[in-house]
Amino acid sequence: MLPDFTNPADWLPWAFASLMGLSILIYVILDGFDLGVGILFPLAEPEERDRMIGSIGPFWDANETWLVLAVGLLLVAFPVAHGMILSTLYLPVFIMLVGLILRGVAFEFRAKARDQHKRLWNRLFFVGSLGTALAQGWMLGMYVMGLETTLATYAFAALTAVFLAVGYSFIGSTWLIHKTEGALQLKAVQWGKESLWGVVLGIGAVSLATPFVSARIFEKWFTFPEVLYLAPLPVLAGALVVALWVMLRRMPYAEDRRSWLPFAVASTLFALAYLGMAYSFYPYVVPERLTIYEAAAAPESLLIILIGACFVVPVILGYSVLAYVIFRGKATALRYD
Amino acid sequence: MEALDTLLLSRIQFAANISFHILFPTITIALGWVLFFFRIRFAQTQDDKWMAAYRFWVKVFALSFAMGVVSGITMSFQFGTNWPGFMETVGNIAGPLLAYEVLTAFFLEAVFIGIMLFGFSRVPGWLHMLATGLVAFGTTMSAFWIIVLNSWMHTPQGFEMVDGVAFATSWWEIVFNPSMPYRFAHMMLASFLTVAFLVAGVSAFRWLIGDRAREVPAMLKTGVALGALLIPLQIYLGDLHGLNTKEYQPAKVAAMEGLWETDTNVPLLLFALPDEETRLNDLEIGIPGLASLILTHEWDGELTGLNEFVTEDGEVLHPPVAPVFWSFRTMVGTGVAMLLLSWASLWFMWRRRDRHQGRDPGQWFAVEGLPKPILWALVPMAFSGWVATLAGWYTTEIGRQPWLVQGVMTTEMAVADVPAPMVMGTLVTYLAIYAALLLAYISVVIYLARKAAKGDDAPADDMTHSGKAEVEAISPAE
């Protein structure tokens, strides 16, 4: 898997694929819980909603920026792939963008508009979050299916759309378990139990479909010794799912101990599933059509971005952590003072 | 015909998105710094009126910021969905510039805005002030990188073409391309003017509906003074920018002046109806020789006409004339209105000054001196910055056509092969959403002003309606 580090044309695309992969993963986990909270929104009582918003308010903007970085890296490092993927996914991308617009502005408007309009913005907040999640799930399915547009791939994409939306609700529930208390926290535990199936089925569906879409991936999965690299993934993932289930049945623990654990485990589970996908598709950026080496921009341009990224990304991670530290603890309704 | 329709619709779609988008960065770039100013004044004086001003405008900032973020994301995807040819041709140049925007600006803004909005009671004062400053700095950095890329598209240099793909040869030349300093300064001033008139206009509105909270005059004076100070600078800078354009994009200047034939002693046209069919203007009204004077600093200076940009086989390599001609006049007209109004306001406020009330420079001006008509004129001017900024961008962007990157690639070369009905469908949806959001935005700004005027701007009321009991000591109403 490792590239030849003496040849820039070899390791630069690899480095950028890794960086892009990392930002997609961070996005999926971080905005995943934002979107999940948005999807769970209508299930809560009106007075609980302000606290739900409060639990993601200081973070959602920065979380969404990881998507901008990911698509930006795709754009600048693999311009040909960017064009190919996004023009094939024209409509789901459009739906996702509309969803992101509605979610993002509803956030601000619901807090500032007059009371009688608040209901409308609440509804748009939910619709935007759900639409974004569904569109992303659809794109995930289409991508796994190699961007082929047939009835079967559409059906598969429809399934992954639902699974991802439920999966986001799951990680959103685990976030709420950590950030809330009292009746809302109990609800969040319940929501977590009810949406765990989305994660399981989502990971299961993608895992089952992936090797059968391409002979190359099948080979990679089921030949010796490669099969040994991959074997820990499903075992570990299964163990994490069981752990989550056991935990959720007993949560919240006395004195609210380890309320962060479900979210941490859920994030790990997402990361594992993602790693498995990345391993399978590598070195292709457009499945089975275009490798990262074929799609890469000129090495000189990549190098100048990478130098900047090496300095800046650690700083970004640093101050992002700072923000989470500052806003740690149970969420309250947000105030500007 | 199909290809043409997709091209036209894609252009309208991108223009609609970017026009909608630019409204909000135009506000946040300068409003970030104005908030930083309010925050510093509060730290210096411990006077609550500055914090009240901060608290009011930070809401407008948060709203504008969210609108800017979501409409900006749309565009980063549209490069791929609608304009794949752009990145395929000049991606090696545009890519790093866009990447640096995300890396140096977006994250800075997005992370610290959380602390700026919700951290006042959670972090030490210096950190809150730092967060405010960093958000302002982030918005400015963001503008810088985008202007660098945009300017490079107007005045490209520092690259070579190999097999139809651009490769960078000098990043210094790319970043500091000839039009960048002018365009960046022009845009920064545009942003500050937009905010100056927004702050002045909204404060005038609050004053007119009887809001006598102490921060209202402070904000009104800040807005008017900022506007009065910057508008002459902006006019001067605009002139320099025009001279730069004349050197590098003479076809654009010819369209701005409505000049068809190369000529000396060219009049400055106040009114004309440029006709591309006859290649003549109807109903010309102009001041003789003034365009020559402005652009060459000589009454009989020679200006290049549009007809020079038509090739022998009839290919038109100059922009559509009427839109550029009229956008330019809209921008200049708005600028003149800004100049007159801000200086008139300043003069009226100065006439009612009270020199004996202390040495605070604010006392040199008194809001009570403003006559009602002036106050009422300031209200609609709250959004005049938007008009001028959009008109200015239309002038320069339409003025670049038919080129996407001047002399390197045309817009037509970049467009995606998406079916026209699909582009049409998404375009209509975008337009509907943008119209609704714009309406919601403006009415919320008005609503916030009315609410503040009622003294109902208590801090606890900002993000929730459940905490009314916690109204704090810092209240805007005296």
JSON list of N, CA and C in Angstrom, two decimals, chain A residues 112 335-337, chain B residues 31-43 47-62 112-121 123 125-136 199 206 215-216 218-219 222 448 457 459 462 474 476:
[
{"chain": "A", "resi": 112, "resn": "LYS", "atom": "N", "xyz": [-33.38, 33.86, 15.69]},
{"chain": "A", "resi": 112, "resn": "LYS", "atom": "CA", "xyz": [-33.55, 35.31, 15.58]},
{"chain": "A", "resi": 112, "resn": "LYS", "atom": "C", "xyz": [-34.91, 35.74, 15.07]},
{"chain": "A", "resi": 335, "resn": "ARG", "atom": "N", "xyz": [-26.45, 31.07, 24.41]},
{"chain": "A", "resi": 335, "resn": "ARG", "atom": "CA", "xyz": [-26.61, 32.52, 24.59]},
{"chain": "A", "resi": 335, "resn": "ARG", "atom": "C", "xyz": [-25.39, 33.22, 24.06]},
{"chain": "A", "resi": 336, "resn": "TYR", "atom": "N", "xyz": [-25.60, 34.44, 23.63]},
{"chain": "A", "resi": 336, "resn": "TYR", "atom": "CA", "xyz": [-24.49, 35.19, 23.05]},
{"chain": "A", "resi": 336, "resn": "TYR", "atom": "C", "xyz": [-23.66, 35.90, 24.10]},
{"chain": "A", "resi": 337, "resn": "ASP", "atom": "N", "xyz": [-23.81, 35.54, 25.37]},
{"chain": "A", "resi": 337, "resn": "ASP", "atom": "CA", "xyz": [-23.01, 36.28, 26.35]},
{"chain": "A", "resi": 337, "resn": "ASP", "atom": "C", "xyz": [-22.34, 35.30, 27.29]},
{"chain": "B", "resi": 31, "resn": "LEU", "atom": "N", "xyz": [-17.62, 43.79, 8.72]},
{"chain": "B", "resi": 31, "resn": "LEU", "atom": "CA", "xyz": [-18.34, 43.78, 10.00]},
{"chain": "B", "resi": 31, "resn": "LEU", "atom": "C", "xyz": [-17.51, 43.09, 11.07]},
{"chain": "B", "resi": 32, "resn": "GLY", "atom": "N", "xyz": [-16.72, 42.09, 10.66]},
{"chain": "B", "resi": 32, "resn": "GLY", "atom": "CA", "xyz": [-15.83, 41.44, 11.61]},
{"chain": "B", "resi": 32, "resn": "GLY", "atom": "C", "xyz": [-14.90, 42.46, 12.25]},
{"chain": "B", "resi": 33, "resn": "TRP", "atom": "N", "xyz": [-14.33, 43.32, 11.43]},
{"chain": "B", "resi": 33, "resn": "TRP", "atom": "CA", "xyz": [-13.42, 44.34, 11.97]},
{"chain": "B", "resi": 33, "resn": "TRP", "atom": "C", "xyz": [-14.16, 45.39, 12.77]},
{"chain": "B", "resi": 34, "resn": "VAL", "atom": "N", "xyz": [-15.38, 45.74, 12.33]},
{"chain": "B", "resi": 34, "resn": "VAL", "atom": "CA", "xyz": [-16.16, 46.72, 13.09]},
{"chain": "B", "resi": 34, "resn": "VAL", "atom": "C", "xyz": [-16.52, 46.15, 14.47]},
{"chain": "B", "resi": 35, "resn": "LEU", "atom": "N", "xyz": [-16.85, 44.85, 14.51]},
{"chain": "B", "resi": 35, "resn": "LEU", "atom": "CA", "xyz": [-17.13, 44.21, 15.80]},
{"chain": "B", "resi": 35, "resn": "LEU", "atom": "C", "xyz": [-15.89, 44.21, 16.68]},
{"chain": "B", "resi": 36, "resn": "PHE", "atom": "N", "xyz": [-14.76, 43.94, 16.04]},
{"chain": "B", "resi": 36, "resn": "PHE", "atom": "CA", "xyz": [-13.49, 43.97, 16.77]},
{"chain": "B", "resi": 36, "resn": "PHE", "atom": "C", "xyz": [-13.28, 45.36, 17.37]},
{"chain": "B", "resi": 37, "resn": "PHE", "atom": "N", "xyz": [-13.61, 46.39, 16.60]},
{"chain": "B", "resi": 37, "resn": "PHE", "atom": "CA", "xyz": [-13.51, 47.77, 17.07]},
{"chain": "B", "resi": 37, "resn": "PHE", "atom": "C", "xyz": [-14.44, 47.99, 18.27]},
{"chain": "B", "resi": 38, "resn": "PHE", "atom": "N", "xyz": [-15.70, 47.56, 18.15]},
{"chain": "B", "resi": 38, "resn": "PHE", "atom": "CA", "xyz": [-16.63, 47.69, 19.29]},
{"chain": "B", "resi": 38, "resn": "PHE", "atom": "C", "xyz": [-16.09, 46.97, 20.52]},
{"chain": "B", "resi": 39, "resn": "ARG", "atom": "N", "xyz": [-15.54, 45.78, 20.27]},
{"chain": "B", "resi": 39, "resn": "ARG", "atom": "CA", "xyz": [-15.04, 44.95, 21.37]},
{"chain": "B", "resi": 39, "resn": "ARG", "atom": "C", "xyz": [-13.86, 45.64, 22.06]},
{"chain": "B", "resi": 40, "resn": "ILE", "atom": "N", "xyz": [-12.98, 46.24, 21.27]},
{"chain": "B", "resi": 40, "resn": "ILE", "atom": "CA", "xyz": [-11.83, 46.94, 21.84]},
{"chain": "B", "resi": 40, "resn": "ILE", "atom": "C", "xyz": [-12.29, 48.18, 22.61]},
{"chain": "B", "resi": 41, "resn": "ARG", "atom": "N", "xyz": [-13.23, 48.92, 22.02]},
{"chain": "B", "resi": 41, "resn": "ARG", "atom": "CA", "xyz": [-13.74, 50.11, 22.72]},
{"chain": "B", "resi": 41, "resn": "ARG", "atom": "C", "xyz": [-14.35, 49.73, 24.06]},
{"chain": "B", "resi": 42, "resn": "PHE", "atom": "N", "xyz": [-15.05, 48.58, 24.07]},
{"chain": "B", "resi": 42, "resn": "PHE", "atom": "CA", "xyz": [-15.63, 48.13, 25.34]},
{"chain": "B", "resi": 42, "resn": "PHE", "atom": "C", "xyz": [-14.53, 47.81, 26.34]},
{"chain": "B", "resi": 43, "resn": "ALA", "atom": "N", "xyz": [-13.49, 47.11, 25.88]},
{"chain": "B", "resi": 43, "resn": "ALA", "atom": "CA", "xyz": [-12.38, 46.76, 26.78]},
{"chain": "B", "resi": 43, "resn": "ALA", "atom": "C", "xyz": [-11.70, 48.02, 27.30]},
{"chain": "B", "resi": 47, "resn": "ASP", "atom": "N", "xyz": [-17.50, 50.85, 28.86]},
{"chain": "B", "resi": 47, "resn": "ASP", "atom": "CA", "xyz": [-18.81, 51.48, 28.67]},
{"chain": "B", "resi": 47, "resn": "ASP", "atom": "C", "xyz": [-19.74, 50.47, 28.01]},
{"chain": "B", "resi": 48, "resn": "ASP", "atom": "N", "xyz": [-20.87, 50.20, 28.66]},
{"chain": "B", "resi": 48, "resn": "ASP", "atom": "CA", "xyz": [-21.78, 49.16, 28.18]},
{"chain": "B", "resi": 48, "resn": "ASP", "atom": "C", "xyz": [-22.33, 49.41, 26.78]},
{"chain": "B", "resi": 49, "resn": "LYS", "atom": "N", "xyz": [-22.31, 50.69, 26.37]},
{"chain": "B", "resi": 49, "resn": "LYS", "atom": "CA", "xyz": [-22.93, 50.95, 25.06]},
{"chain": "B", "resi": 49, "resn": "LYS", "atom": "C", "xyz": [-22.16, 50.22, 23.97]},
{"chain": "B", "resi": 50, "resn": "TRP", "atom": "N", "xyz": [-20.83, 50.07, 24.14]},
{"chain": "B", "resi": 50, "resn": "TRP", "atom": "CA", "xyz": [-20.06, 49.37, 23.11]},
{"chain": "B", "resi": 50, "resn": "TRP", "atom": "C", "xyz": [-20.39, 47.89, 23.09]},
{"chain": "B", "resi": 51, "resn": "MET", "atom": "N", "xyz": [-20.64, 47.34, 24.26]},
{"chain": "B", "resi": 51, "resn": "MET", "atom": "CA", "xyz": [-21.00, 45.92, 24.31]},
{"chain": "B", "resi": 51, "resn": "MET", "atom": "C", "xyz": [-22.40, 45.71, 23.73]},
{"chain": "B", "resi": 52, "resn": "ALA", "atom": "N", "xyz": [-23.28, 46.68, 23.99]},
{"chain": "B", "resi": 52, "resn": "ALA", "atom": "CA", "xyz": [-24.62, 46.58, 23.43]},
{"chain": "B", "resi": 52, "resn": "ALA", "atom": "C", "xyz": [-24.55, 46.63, 21.90]},
{"chain": "B", "resi": 53, "resn": "ALA", "atom": "N", "xyz": [-23.68, 47.52, 21.39]},
{"chain": "B", "resi": 53, "resn": "ALA", "atom": "CA", "xyz": [-23.49, 47.59, 19.94]},
{"chain": "B", "resi": 53, "resn": "ALA", "atom": "C", "xyz": [-22.94, 46.28, 19.42]},
{"chain": "B", "resi": 54, "resn": "TYR", "atom": "N", "xyz": [-21.96, 45.73, 20.14]},
{"chain": "B", "resi": 54, "resn": "TYR", "atom": "CA", "xyz": [-21.37, 44.45, 19.75]},
{"chain": "B", "resi": 54, "resn": "TYR", "atom": "C", "xyz": [-22.45, 43.37, 19.71]},
{"chain": "B", "resi": 55, "resn": "ARG", "atom": "N", "xyz": [-23.24, 43.32, 20.77]},
{"chain": "B", "resi": 55, "resn": "ARG", "atom": "CA", "xyz": [-24.25, 42.28, 20.89]},
{"chain": "B", "resi": 55, "resn": "ARG", "atom": "C", "xyz": [-25.29, 42.35, 19.78]},
{"chain": "B", "resi": 56, "resn": "PHE", "atom": "N", "xyz": [-25.63, 43.58, 19.40]},
{"chain": "B", "resi": 56, "resn": "PHE", "atom": "CA", "xyz": [-26.61, 43.72, 18.31]},
{"chain": "B", "resi": 56, "resn": "PHE", "atom": "C", "xyz": [-26.02, 43.26, 16.99]},
{"chain": "B", "resi": 57, "resn": "TRP", "atom": "N", "xyz": [-24.83, 43.74, 16.67]},
{"chain": "B", "resi": 57, "resn": "TRP", "atom": "CA", "xyz": [-24.29, 43.46, 15.34]},
{"chain": "B", "resi": 57, "resn": "TRP", "atom": "C", "xyz": [-23.74, 42.05, 15.22]},
{"chain": "B", "resi": 58, "resn": "VAL", "atom": "N", "xyz": [-23.40, 41.44, 16.35]},
{"chain": "B", "resi": 58, "resn": "VAL", "atom": "CA", "xyz": [-22.88, 40.09, 16.25]},
{"chain": "B", "resi": 58, "resn": "VAL", "atom": "C", "xyz": [-23.97, 39.14, 15.74]},
{"chain": "B", "resi": 59, "resn": "LYS", "atom": "N", "xyz": [-25.23, 39.49, 16.01]},
{"chain": "B", "resi": 59, "resn": "LYS", "atom": "CA", "xyz": [-26.32, 38.67, 15.50]},
{"chain": "B", "resi": 59, "resn": "LYS", "atom": "C", "xyz": [-26.41, 38.78, 13.99]},
{"chain": "B", "resi": 60, "resn": "VAL", "atom": "N", "xyz": [-26.31, 40.01, 13.51]},
{"chain": "B", "resi": 60, "resn": "VAL", "atom": "CA", "xyz": [-26.34, 40.21, 12.06]},
{"chain": "B", "resi": 60, "resn": "VAL", "atom": "C", "xyz": [-25.13, 39.49, 11.44]},
{"chain": "B", "resi": 61, "resn": "PHE", "atom": "N", "xyz": [-24.01, 39.56, 12.16]},
{"chain": "B", "resi": 61, "resn": "PHE", "atom": "CA", "xyz": [-22.81, 38.89, 11.66]},
{"chain": "B", "resi": 61, "resn": "PHE", "atom": "C", "xyz": [-23.04, 37.38, 11.57]},
{"chain": "B", "resi": 62, "resn": "ALA", "atom": "N", "xyz": [-23.57, 36.79, 12.63]},
{"chain": "B", "resi": 62, "resn": "ALA", "atom": "CA", "xyz": [-23.79, 35.34, 12.65]},
{"chain": "B", "resi": 62, "resn": "ALA", "atom": "C", "xyz": [-24.70, 34.91, 11.50]},
{"chain": "B", "resi": 112, "resn": "PHE", "atom": "N", "xyz": [-13.38, 29.81, 15.31]},
{"chain": "B", "resi": 112, "resn": "PHE", "atom": "CA", "xyz": [-13.40, 30.90, 16.28]},
{"chain": "B", "resi": 112, "resn": "PHE", "atom": "C", "xyz": [-14.74, 31.63, 16.32]},
{"chain": "B", "resi": 113, "resn": "ILE", "atom": "N", "xyz": [-15.57, 31.44, 15.29]},
{"chain": "B", "resi": 113, "resn": "ILE", "atom": "CA", "xyz": [-16.87, 32.09, 15.38]},
{"chain": "B", "resi": 113, "resn": "ILE", "atom": "C", "xyz": [-17.68, 31.47, 16.51]},
{"chain": "B", "resi": 114, "resn": "GLY", "atom": "N", "xyz": [-17.47, 30.18, 16.77]},
{"chain": "B", "resi": 114, "resn": "GLY", "atom": "CA", "xyz": [-18.16, 29.55, 17.90]},
{"chain": "B", "resi": 114, "resn": "GLY", "atom": "C", "xyz": [-17.83, 30.25, 19.21]},
{"chain": "B", "resi": 115, "resn": "ILE", "atom": "N", "xyz": [-16.52, 30.52, 19.40]},
{"chain": "B", "resi": 115, "resn": "ILE", "atom": "CA", "xyz": [-16.08, 31.19, 20.63]},
{"chain": "B", "resi": 115, "resn": "ILE", "atom": "C", "xyz": [-16.58, 32.64, 20.65]},
{"chain": "B", "resi": 116, "resn": "MET", "atom": "N", "xyz": [-16.52, 33.28, 19.46]},
{"chain": "B", "resi": 116, "resn": "MET", "atom": "CA", "xyz": [-16.95, 34.68, 19.37]},
{"chain": "B", "resi": 116, "resn": "MET", "atom": "C", "xyz": [-18.43, 34.82, 19.73]},
{"chain": "B", "resi": 117, "resn": "LEU", "atom": "N", "xyz": [-19.26, 33.88, 19.25]},
{"chain": "B", "resi": 117, "resn": "LEU", "atom": "CA", "xyz": [-20.69, 34.01, 19.46]},
{"chain": "B", "resi": 117, "resn": "LEU", "atom": "C", "xyz": [-21.11, 33.57, 20.85]},
{"chain": "B", "resi": 118, "resn": "PHE", "atom": "N", "xyz": [-20.59, 32.43, 21.28]},
{"chain": "B", "resi": 118, "resn": "PHE", "atom": "CA", "xyz": [-21.14, 31.82, 22.48]},
{"chain": "B", "resi": 118, "resn": "PHE", "atom": "C", "xyz": [-20.15, 31.77, 23.64]},
{"chain": "B", "resi": 119, "resn": "GLY", "atom": "N", "xyz": [-18.96, 32.34, 23.47]},
{"chain": "B", "resi": 119, "resn": "GLY", "atom": "CA", "xyz": [-17.93, 32.13, 24.47]},
{"chain": "B", "resi": 119, "resn": "GLY", "atom": "C", "xyz": [-17.74, 33.26, 25.46]},
{"chain": "B", "resi": 120, "resn": "PHE", "atom": "N", "xyz": [-18.55, 34.34, 25.33]},
{"chain": "B", "resi": 120, "resn": "PHE", "atom": "CA", "xyz": [-18.28, 35.54, 26.13]},
{"chain": "B", "resi": 120, "resn": "PHE", "atom": "C", "xyz": [-18.15, 35.24, 27.62]},
{"chain": "B", "resi": 121, "resn": "SER", "atom": "N", "xyz": [-19.03, 34.36, 28.13]},
{"chain": "B", "resi": 121, "resn": "SER", "atom": "CA", "xyz": [-18.96, 34.09, 29.56]},
{"chain": "B", "resi": 121, "resn": "SER", "atom": "C", "xyz": [-18.16, 32.82, 29.87]},
{"chain": "B", "resi": 123, "resn": "VAL", "atom": "N", "xyz": [-14.96, 32.12, 28.31]},
{"chain": "B", "resi": 123, "resn": "VAL", "atom": "CA", "xyz": [-13.52, 32.29, 28.14]},
{"chain": "B", "resi": 123, "resn": "VAL", "atom": "C", "xyz": [-13.11, 33.64, 28.71]},
{"chain": "B", "resi": 125, "resn": "GLY", "atom": "N", "xyz": [-11.68, 37.44, 28.89]},
{"chain": "B", "resi": 125, "resn": "GLY", "atom": "CA", "xyz": [-11.95, 38.55, 27.97]},
{"chain": "B", "resi": 125, "resn": "GLY", "atom": "C", "xyz": [-10.97, 38.63, 26.82]},
{"chain": "B", "resi": 126, "resn": "TRP", "atom": "N", "xyz": [-9.69, 38.42, 27.11]},
{"chain": "B", "resi": 126, "resn": "TRP", "atom": "CA", "xyz": [-8.69, 38.55, 26.05]},
{"chain": "B", "resi": 126, "resn": "TRP", "atom": "C", "xyz": [-8.90, 37.49, 24.97]},
{"chain": "B", "resi": 127, "resn": "LEU", "atom": "N", "xyz": [-9.34, 36.29, 25.38]},
{"chain": "B", "resi": 127, "resn": "LEU", "atom": "CA", "xyz": [-9.54, 35.23, 24.39]},
{"chain": "B", "resi": 127, "resn": "LEU", "atom": "C", "xyz": [-10.75, 35.54, 23.52]},
{"chain": "B", "resi": 128, "resn": "HIS", "atom": "N", "xyz": [-11.78, 36.12, 24.14]},
{"chain": "B", "resi": 128, "resn": "HIS", "atom": "CA", "xyz": [-12.96, 36.49, 23.36]},
{"chain": "B", "resi": 128, "resn": "HIS", "atom": "C", "xyz": [-12.60, 37.58, 22.34]},
{"chain": "B", "resi": 129, "resn": "MET", "atom": "N", "xyz": [-11.77, 38.52, 22.81]},
{"chain": "B", "resi": 129, "resn": "MET", "atom": "CA", "xyz": [-11.35, 39.59, 21.90]},
{"chain": "B", "resi": 129, "resn": "MET", "atom": "C", "xyz": [-10.48, 39.00, 20.78]},
{"chain": "B", "resi": 130, "resn": "LEU", "atom": "N", "xyz": [-9.58, 38.08, 21.16]},
{"chain": "B", "resi": 130, "resn": "LEU", "atom": "CA", "xyz": [-8.72, 37.43, 20.17]},
{"chain": "B", "resi": 130, "resn": "LEU", "atom": "C", "xyz": [-9.57, 36.66, 19.15]},
{"chain": "B", "resi": 131, "resn": "ALA", "atom": "N", "xyz": [-10.58, 35.95, 19.65]},
{"chain": "B", "resi": 131, "resn": "ALA", "atom": "CA", "xyz": [-11.44, 35.18, 18.75]},
{"chain": "B", "resi": 131, "resn": "ALA", "atom": "C", "xyz": [-12.12, 36.11, 17.75]},
{"chain": "B", "resi": 132, "resn": "THR", "atom": "N", "xyz": [-12.62, 37.26, 18.25]},
{"chain": "B", "resi": 132, "resn": "THR", "atom": "CA", "xyz": [-13.25, 38.23, 17.36]},
{"chain": "B", "resi": 132, "resn": "THR", "atom": "C", "xyz": [-12.26, 38.71, 16.29]},
{"chain": "B", "resi": 133, "resn": "GLY", "atom": "N", "xyz": [-11.05, 39.02, 16.75]},
{"chain": "B", "resi": 133, "resn": "GLY", "atom": "CA", "xyz": [-10.02, 39.48, 15.82]},
{"chain": "B", "resi": 133, "resn": "GLY", "atom": "C", "xyz": [-9.66, 38.41, 14.80]},
{"chain": "B", "resi": 134, "resn": "LEU", "atom": "N", "xyz": [-9.57, 37.15, 15.25]},
{"chain": "B", "resi": 134, "resn": "LEU", "atom": "CA", "xyz": [-9.19, 36.08, 14.34]},
{"chain": "B", "resi": 134, "resn": "LEU", "atom": "C", "xyz": [-10.28, 35.80, 13.30]},
{"chain": "B", "resi": 135, "resn": "VAL", "atom": "N", "xyz": [-11.54, 35.94, 13.72]},
{"chain": "B", "resi": 135, "resn": "VAL", "atom": "CA", "xyz": [-12.62, 35.76, 12.74]},
{"chain": "B", "resi": 135, "resn": "VAL", "atom": "C", "xyz": [-12.52, 36.85, 11.67]},
{"chain": "B", "resi": 136, "resn": "ALA", "atom": "N", "xyz": [-12.29, 38.09, 12.12]},
{"chain": "B", "resi": 136, "resn": "ALA", "atom": "CA", "xyz": [-12.16, 39.19, 11.17]},
{"chain": "B", "resi": 136, "resn": "ALA", "atom": "C", "xyz": [-10.97, 38.95, 10.24]},
{"chain": "B", "resi": 199, "resn": "VAL", "atom": "N", "xyz": [-24.59, 49.86, 8.97]},
{"chain": "B", "resi": 199, "resn": "VAL", "atom": "CA", "xyz": [-24.63, 50.26, 10.37]},
{"chain": "B", "resi": 199, "resn": "VAL", "atom": "C", "xyz": [-25.33, 51.61, 10.52]},
{"chain": "B", "resi": 206, "resn": "ARG", "atom": "N", "xyz": [-33.40, 52.84, 13.81]},
{"chain": "B", "resi": 206, "resn": "ARG", "atom": "CA", "xyz": [-33.70, 52.71, 15.24]},
{"chain": "B", "resi": 206, "resn": "ARG", "atom": "C", "xyz": [-33.93, 54.08, 15.88]},
{"chain": "B", "resi": 215, "resn": "GLU", "atom": "N", "xyz": [-26.24, 53.32, 22.65]},
{"chain": "B", "resi": 215, "resn": "GLU", "atom": "CA", "xyz": [-25.37, 52.81, 21.59]},
{"chain": "B", "resi": 215, "resn": "GLU", "atom": "C", "xyz": [-25.82, 53.26, 20.21]},
{"chain": "B", "resi": 216, "resn": "VAL", "atom": "N", "xyz": [-27.08, 53.73, 20.10]},
{"chain": "B", "resi": 216, "resn": "VAL", "atom": "CA", "xyz": [-27.58, 54.09, 18.78]},
{"chain": "B", "resi": 216, "resn": "VAL", "atom": "C", "xyz": [-26.79, 55.25, 18.16]},
{"chain": "B", "resi": 218, "resn": "ALA", "atom": "N", "xyz": [-23.82, 56.17, 18.98]},
{"chain": "B", "resi": 218, "resn": "ALA", "atom": "CA", "xyz": [-22.44, 55.70, 18.80]},
{"chain": "B", "resi": 218, "resn": "ALA", "atom": "C", "xyz": [-22.30, 54.92, 17.50]},
{"chain": "B", "resi": 219, "resn": "MET", "atom": "N", "xyz": [-23.28, 54.06, 17.23]},
{"chain": "B", "resi": 219, "resn": "MET", "atom": "CA", "xyz": [-23.23, 53.25, 16.01]},
{"chain": "B", "resi": 219, "resn": "MET", "atom": "C", "xyz": [-23.46, 54.11, 14.78]},
{"chain": "B", "resi": 222, "resn": "THR", "atom": "N", "xyz": [-20.36, 56.03, 14.09]},
{"chain": "B", "resi": 222, "resn": "THR", "atom": "CA", "xyz": [-19.33, 55.13, 13.55]},
{"chain": "B", "resi": 222, "resn": "THR", "atom": "C", "xyz": [-19.59, 54.87, 12.07]},
{"chain": "B", "resi": 448, "resn": "LEU", "atom": "N", "xyz": [-34.87, 42.52, 14.03]},
{"chain": "B", "resi": 448, "resn": "LEU", "atom": "CA", "xyz": [-33.89, 42.67, 15.11]},
{"chain": "B", "resi": 448, "resn": "LEU", "atom": "C", "xyz": [-33.78, 44.13, 15.54]},
{"chain": "B", "resi": 457, "resn": "ASP", "atom": "N", "xyz": [-33.87, 43.57, 23.70]},
{"chain": "B", "resi": 457, "resn": "ASP", "atom": "CA", "xyz": [-32.67, 42.97, 23.13]},
{"chain": "B", "resi": 457, "resn": "ASP", "atom": "C", "xyz": [-31.83, 42.33, 24.22]},
{"chain": "B", "resi": 459, "resn": "PRO", "atom": "N", "xyz": [-29.76, 40.01, 26.52]},
{"chain": "B", "resi": 459, "resn": "PRO", "atom": "CA", "xyz": [-28.87, 38.95, 26.07]},
{"chain": "B", "resi": 459, "resn": "PRO", "atom": "C", "xyz": [-29.47, 37.56, 26.14]},
{"chain": "B", "resi": 462, "resn": "ASP", "atom": "N", "xyz": [-31.23, 35.76, 23.07]},
{"chain": "B", "resi": 462, "resn": "ASP", "atom": "CA", "xyz": [-30.60, 35.63, 21.77]},
{"chain": "B", "resi": 462, "resn": "ASP", "atom": "C", "xyz": [-30.84, 34.29, 21.09]},
{"chain": "B", "resi": 474, "resn": "ILE", "atom": "N", "xyz": [-26.43, 44.22, 31.82]},
{"chain": "B", "resi": 474, "resn": "ILE", "atom": "CA", "xyz": [-26.07, 44.95, 30.62]},
{"chain": "B", "resi": 474, "resn": "ILE", "atom": "C", "xyz": [-27.27, 45.04, 29.70]},
{"chain": "B", "resi": 476, "resn": "PRO", "atom": "N", "xyz": [-29.33, 47.41, 26.81]},
{"chain": "B", "resi": 476, "resn": "PRO", "atom": "CA", "xyz": [-29.10, 48.51, 25.89]},
{"chain": "B", "resi": 476, "resn": "PRO", "atom": "C", "xyz": [-29.92, 49.75, 26.24]}
]
